[in-house]
mmCIF file of C-alpha atoms in Angstrom:
data_model
loop_
_atom_site.group_PDB
_atom_site.id
_atom_site.type_symbol
_atom_site.label_atom_id
_atom_site.label_comp_id
_atom_site.label_asym_id
_atom_site.label_seq_id
_atom_site.Cartn_x
_atom_site.Cartn_y
_atom_site.Cartn_z
ATOM 1 C CA MET A 250 -48.903 -47.388 57.189
ATOM 2 C CA SER A 251 -51.626 -45.045 55.608
ATOM 3 C CA LEU A 252 -50.872 -42.286 53.308
ATOM 4 C CA VAL A 253 -51.701 -39.596 55.941
ATOM 5 C CA GLU A 254 -49.077 -41.360 58.092
ATOM 6 C CA LEU A 255 -46.551 -41.618 55.414
ATOM 7 C CA ALA A 256 -47.336 -37.999 54.893
ATOM 8 C CA ARG A 257 -46.971 -37.024 58.418
ATOM 9 C CA GLU A 258 -43.655 -38.877 58.861
ATOM 10 C CA VAL A 259 -41.965 -37.045 55.703
ATOM 11 C CA ARG A 260 -43.394 -33.767 56.970
ATOM 12 C CA GLU A 261 -40.643 -33.491 59.691
ATOM 13 C CA ASN A 262 -38.158 -33.166 56.707
ATOM 14 C CA ALA A 263 -39.962 -30.138 55.346
ATOM 15 C CA TYR A 264 -37.293 -27.224 55.002
ATOM 16 C CA ALA A 265 -39.734 -24.361 56.590
ATOM 17 C CA PRO A 266 -36.739 -22.049 58.310
ATOM 18 C CA TYR A 267 -39.116 -18.699 57.428
ATOM 19 C CA SER A 268 -42.690 -19.528 57.946
ATOM 20 C CA HIS A 269 -42.097 -22.299 60.310
ATOM 21 C CA PHE A 270 -45.231 -24.156 58.512
ATOM 22 C CA LYS A 271 -44.322 -27.592 57.722
ATOM 23 C CA VAL A 272 -46.408 -29.715 55.276
ATOM 24 C CA GLY A 273 -45.886 -33.076 54.251
ATOM 25 C CA ALA A 274 -47.665 -34.880 51.113
ATOM 26 C CA ALA A 275 -47.967 -38.337 49.846
ATOM 27 C CA VAL A 276 -49.244 -39.595 46.504
ATOM 28 C CA ARG A 277 -49.825 -43.049 45.508
ATOM 29 C CA GLY A 278 -49.125 -43.922 41.965
ATOM 30 C CA LYS A 279 -51.196 -46.605 39.820
ATOM 31 C CA SER A 280 -48.457 -49.116 40.382
ATOM 32 C CA GLY A 281 -49.177 -48.768 44.241
ATOM 33 C CA ALA A 282 -45.828 -47.053 45.023
ATOM 34 C CA VAL A 283 -45.772 -44.165 47.252
ATOM 35 C CA TYR A 284 -43.943 -40.919 46.464
ATOM 36 C CA ARG A 285 -43.713 -38.245 49.142
ATOM 37 C CA GLY A 286 -42.943 -34.530 49.298
ATOM 38 C CA VAL A 287 -42.186 -31.838 51.631
ATOM 39 C CA ASN A 288 -42.369 -27.848 51.307
ATOM 40 C CA VAL A 289 -39.045 -26.422 50.923
ATOM 41 C CA GLU A 290 -38.714 -22.587 51.535
ATOM 42 C CA ASN A 291 -36.165 -20.324 50.306
ATOM 43 C CA VAL A 292 -35.497 -16.642 51.312
ATOM 44 C CA ALA A 293 -36.768 -15.479 48.129
ATOM 45 C CA TYR A 294 -40.364 -16.973 49.105
ATOM 46 C CA PRO A 295 -41.815 -17.042 45.237
ATOM 47 C CA GLU A 296 -38.855 -19.742 44.710
ATOM 48 C CA GLY A 297 -40.204 -22.301 47.493
ATOM 49 C CA THR A 298 -41.564 -25.656 46.343
ATOM 50 C CA CYS A 299 -44.962 -27.054 47.760
ATOM 51 C CA ALA A 300 -44.966 -30.529 49.298
ATOM 52 C CA GLU A 301 -47.603 -31.711 46.533
ATOM 53 C CA ALA A 302 -45.095 -30.743 43.935
ATOM 54 C CA GLY A 303 -42.467 -32.447 45.311
ATOM 55 C CA ALA A 304 -44.274 -35.778 45.891
ATOM 56 C CA ILE A 305 -45.661 -35.305 42.026
ATOM 57 C CA ALA A 306 -41.874 -34.609 41.225
ATOM 58 C CA ALA A 307 -40.730 -37.772 42.805
ATOM 59 C CA MET A 308 -43.536 -40.068 41.200
ATOM 60 C CA VAL A 309 -42.621 -38.406 37.502
ATOM 61 C CA ALA A 310 -38.797 -39.003 38.194
ATOM 62 C CA ALA A 311 -39.679 -42.744 39.215
ATOM 63 C CA GLY A 312 -41.441 -43.224 35.777
ATOM 64 C CA GLU A 313 -45.067 -42.744 36.845
ATOM 65 C CA THR A 314 -47.608 -40.347 35.375
ATOM 66 C CA GLU A 315 -51.015 -41.146 37.045
ATOM 67 C CA LEU A 316 -51.396 -40.878 40.671
ATOM 68 C CA VAL A 317 -54.555 -42.734 42.618
ATOM 69 C CA GLU A 318 -54.330 -41.263 45.878
ATOM 70 C CA VAL A 319 -53.210 -38.005 47.624
ATOM 71 C CA ALA A 320 -52.666 -36.958 51.440
ATOM 72 C CA VAL A 321 -51.382 -33.529 52.707
ATOM 73 C CA ILE A 322 -50.773 -32.822 56.086
ATOM 74 C CA ALA A 323 -49.916 -29.686 58.329
ATOM 75 C CA ASP A 324 -50.140 -28.324 61.870
ATOM 76 C CA SER A 325 -53.009 -26.191 61.195
ATOM 77 C CA PRO A 326 -56.186 -25.625 63.147
ATOM 78 C CA THR A 327 -58.138 -26.897 60.286
ATOM 79 C CA PRO A 328 -56.999 -29.184 57.023
ATOM 80 C CA VAL A 329 -55.059 -27.019 54.535
ATOM 81 C CA PRO A 330 -55.752 -27.456 50.951
ATOM 82 C CA PRO A 331 -53.457 -27.305 48.451
ATOM 83 C CA CYS A 332 -52.833 -23.919 46.573
ATOM 84 C CA GLY A 333 -54.239 -23.204 43.126
ATOM 85 C CA GLY A 334 -50.866 -24.430 41.426
ATOM 86 C CA CYS A 335 -50.954 -27.554 43.150
ATOM 87 C CA ARG A 336 -54.510 -28.348 42.499
ATOM 88 C CA GLN A 337 -53.817 -28.045 38.713
ATOM 89 C CA LYS A 338 -50.564 -30.221 39.152
ATOM 90 C CA LEU A 339 -52.701 -32.859 40.912
ATOM 91 C CA ALA A 340 -55.541 -32.496 38.149
ATOM 92 C CA GLU A 341 -52.576 -32.977 35.489
ATOM 93 C CA PHE A 342 -51.921 -36.509 37.220
ATOM 94 C CA GLY A 343 -55.067 -37.760 38.846
ATOM 95 C CA ARG A 344 -58.557 -37.873 37.544
ATOM 96 C CA ALA A 345 -61.470 -35.858 38.932
ATOM 97 C CA GLU A 346 -62.583 -38.586 41.428
ATOM 98 C CA THR A 347 -58.997 -39.246 42.779
ATOM 99 C CA PRO A 348 -59.618 -39.235 46.669
ATOM 100 C CA VAL A 349 -57.643 -36.333 48.420
ATOM 101 C CA THR A 350 -57.475 -36.793 52.300
ATOM 102 C CA LEU A 351 -56.543 -33.270 53.736
ATOM 103 C CA ALA A 352 -55.308 -33.768 57.491
ATOM 104 C CA THR A 353 -53.771 -31.842 60.413
ATOM 105 C CA THR A 354 -50.873 -33.016 63.074
ATOM 106 C CA SER A 355 -53.899 -32.762 65.626
ATOM 107 C CA GLY A 356 -56.264 -35.507 63.665
ATOM 108 C CA ALA A 357 -58.514 -33.378 61.702
ATOM 109 C CA ARG A 358 -59.433 -34.600 58.401
ATOM 110 C CA LEU A 359 -61.214 -33.406 55.412
ATOM 111 C CA ASP A 360 -61.543 -36.060 52.533
ATOM 112 C CA THR A 361 -62.315 -34.779 49.010
ATOM 113 C CA THR A 362 -61.494 -35.348 45.436
ATOM 114 C CA ILE A 363 -59.267 -33.385 42.868
ATOM 115 C CA GLY A 364 -62.445 -32.582 40.991
ATOM 116 C CA GLU A 365 -63.935 -31.038 44.189
ATOM 117 C CA LEU A 366 -60.788 -29.243 44.840
ATOM 118 C CA LEU A 367 -60.737 -27.913 41.283
ATOM 119 C CA PRO A 368 -64.014 -27.816 39.568
ATOM 120 C CA GLY A 369 -64.168 -26.826 35.681
ATOM 121 C CA ARG A 370 -60.493 -27.725 35.473
ATOM 122 C CA PHE A 371 -58.455 -27.303 32.305
ATOM 123 C CA ASP A 372 -57.097 -30.589 31.295
ATOM 124 C CA ALA A 373 -55.620 -32.076 28.293
ATOM 125 C CA SER A 374 -59.189 -32.643 26.764
ATOM 126 C CA HIS A 375 -58.781 -28.971 25.848
ATOM 127 C CA MET A 376 -55.863 -29.368 23.835
ATOM 128 C CA ASP A 377 -57.186 -31.993 21.383
ATOM 129 C CA ASN A 378 -57.522 -29.790 18.637
ATOM 130 C CA ALA A 379 -53.973 -28.188 19.422
#
């Protein structure tokens, strides 16, 4: 099963009783293992969790700290990019050239990279003198 298909499958488990906007994400760690996440809403909106953050948390909980591929899917007219916070989270664990596939449930796709999603990113190299 492709990373997009795995994200599509897990998307059904999203907890989105307020927006009804379910998002699924899957990331492939350097080991080849796949970790998935969904958006989890909360009645206090800022307390929710994005699908990408959930997938990254699952990867880190499994002991991996590098992702090599990302897929995100939602029921939207066009592919939905990660929010700003999730772009930074992806940049923390992936390289600029790491492929990211953004997809819709109707089959539209946008293939990009972490570097294209977050140009001029802040990364660990900025902390070399700290």
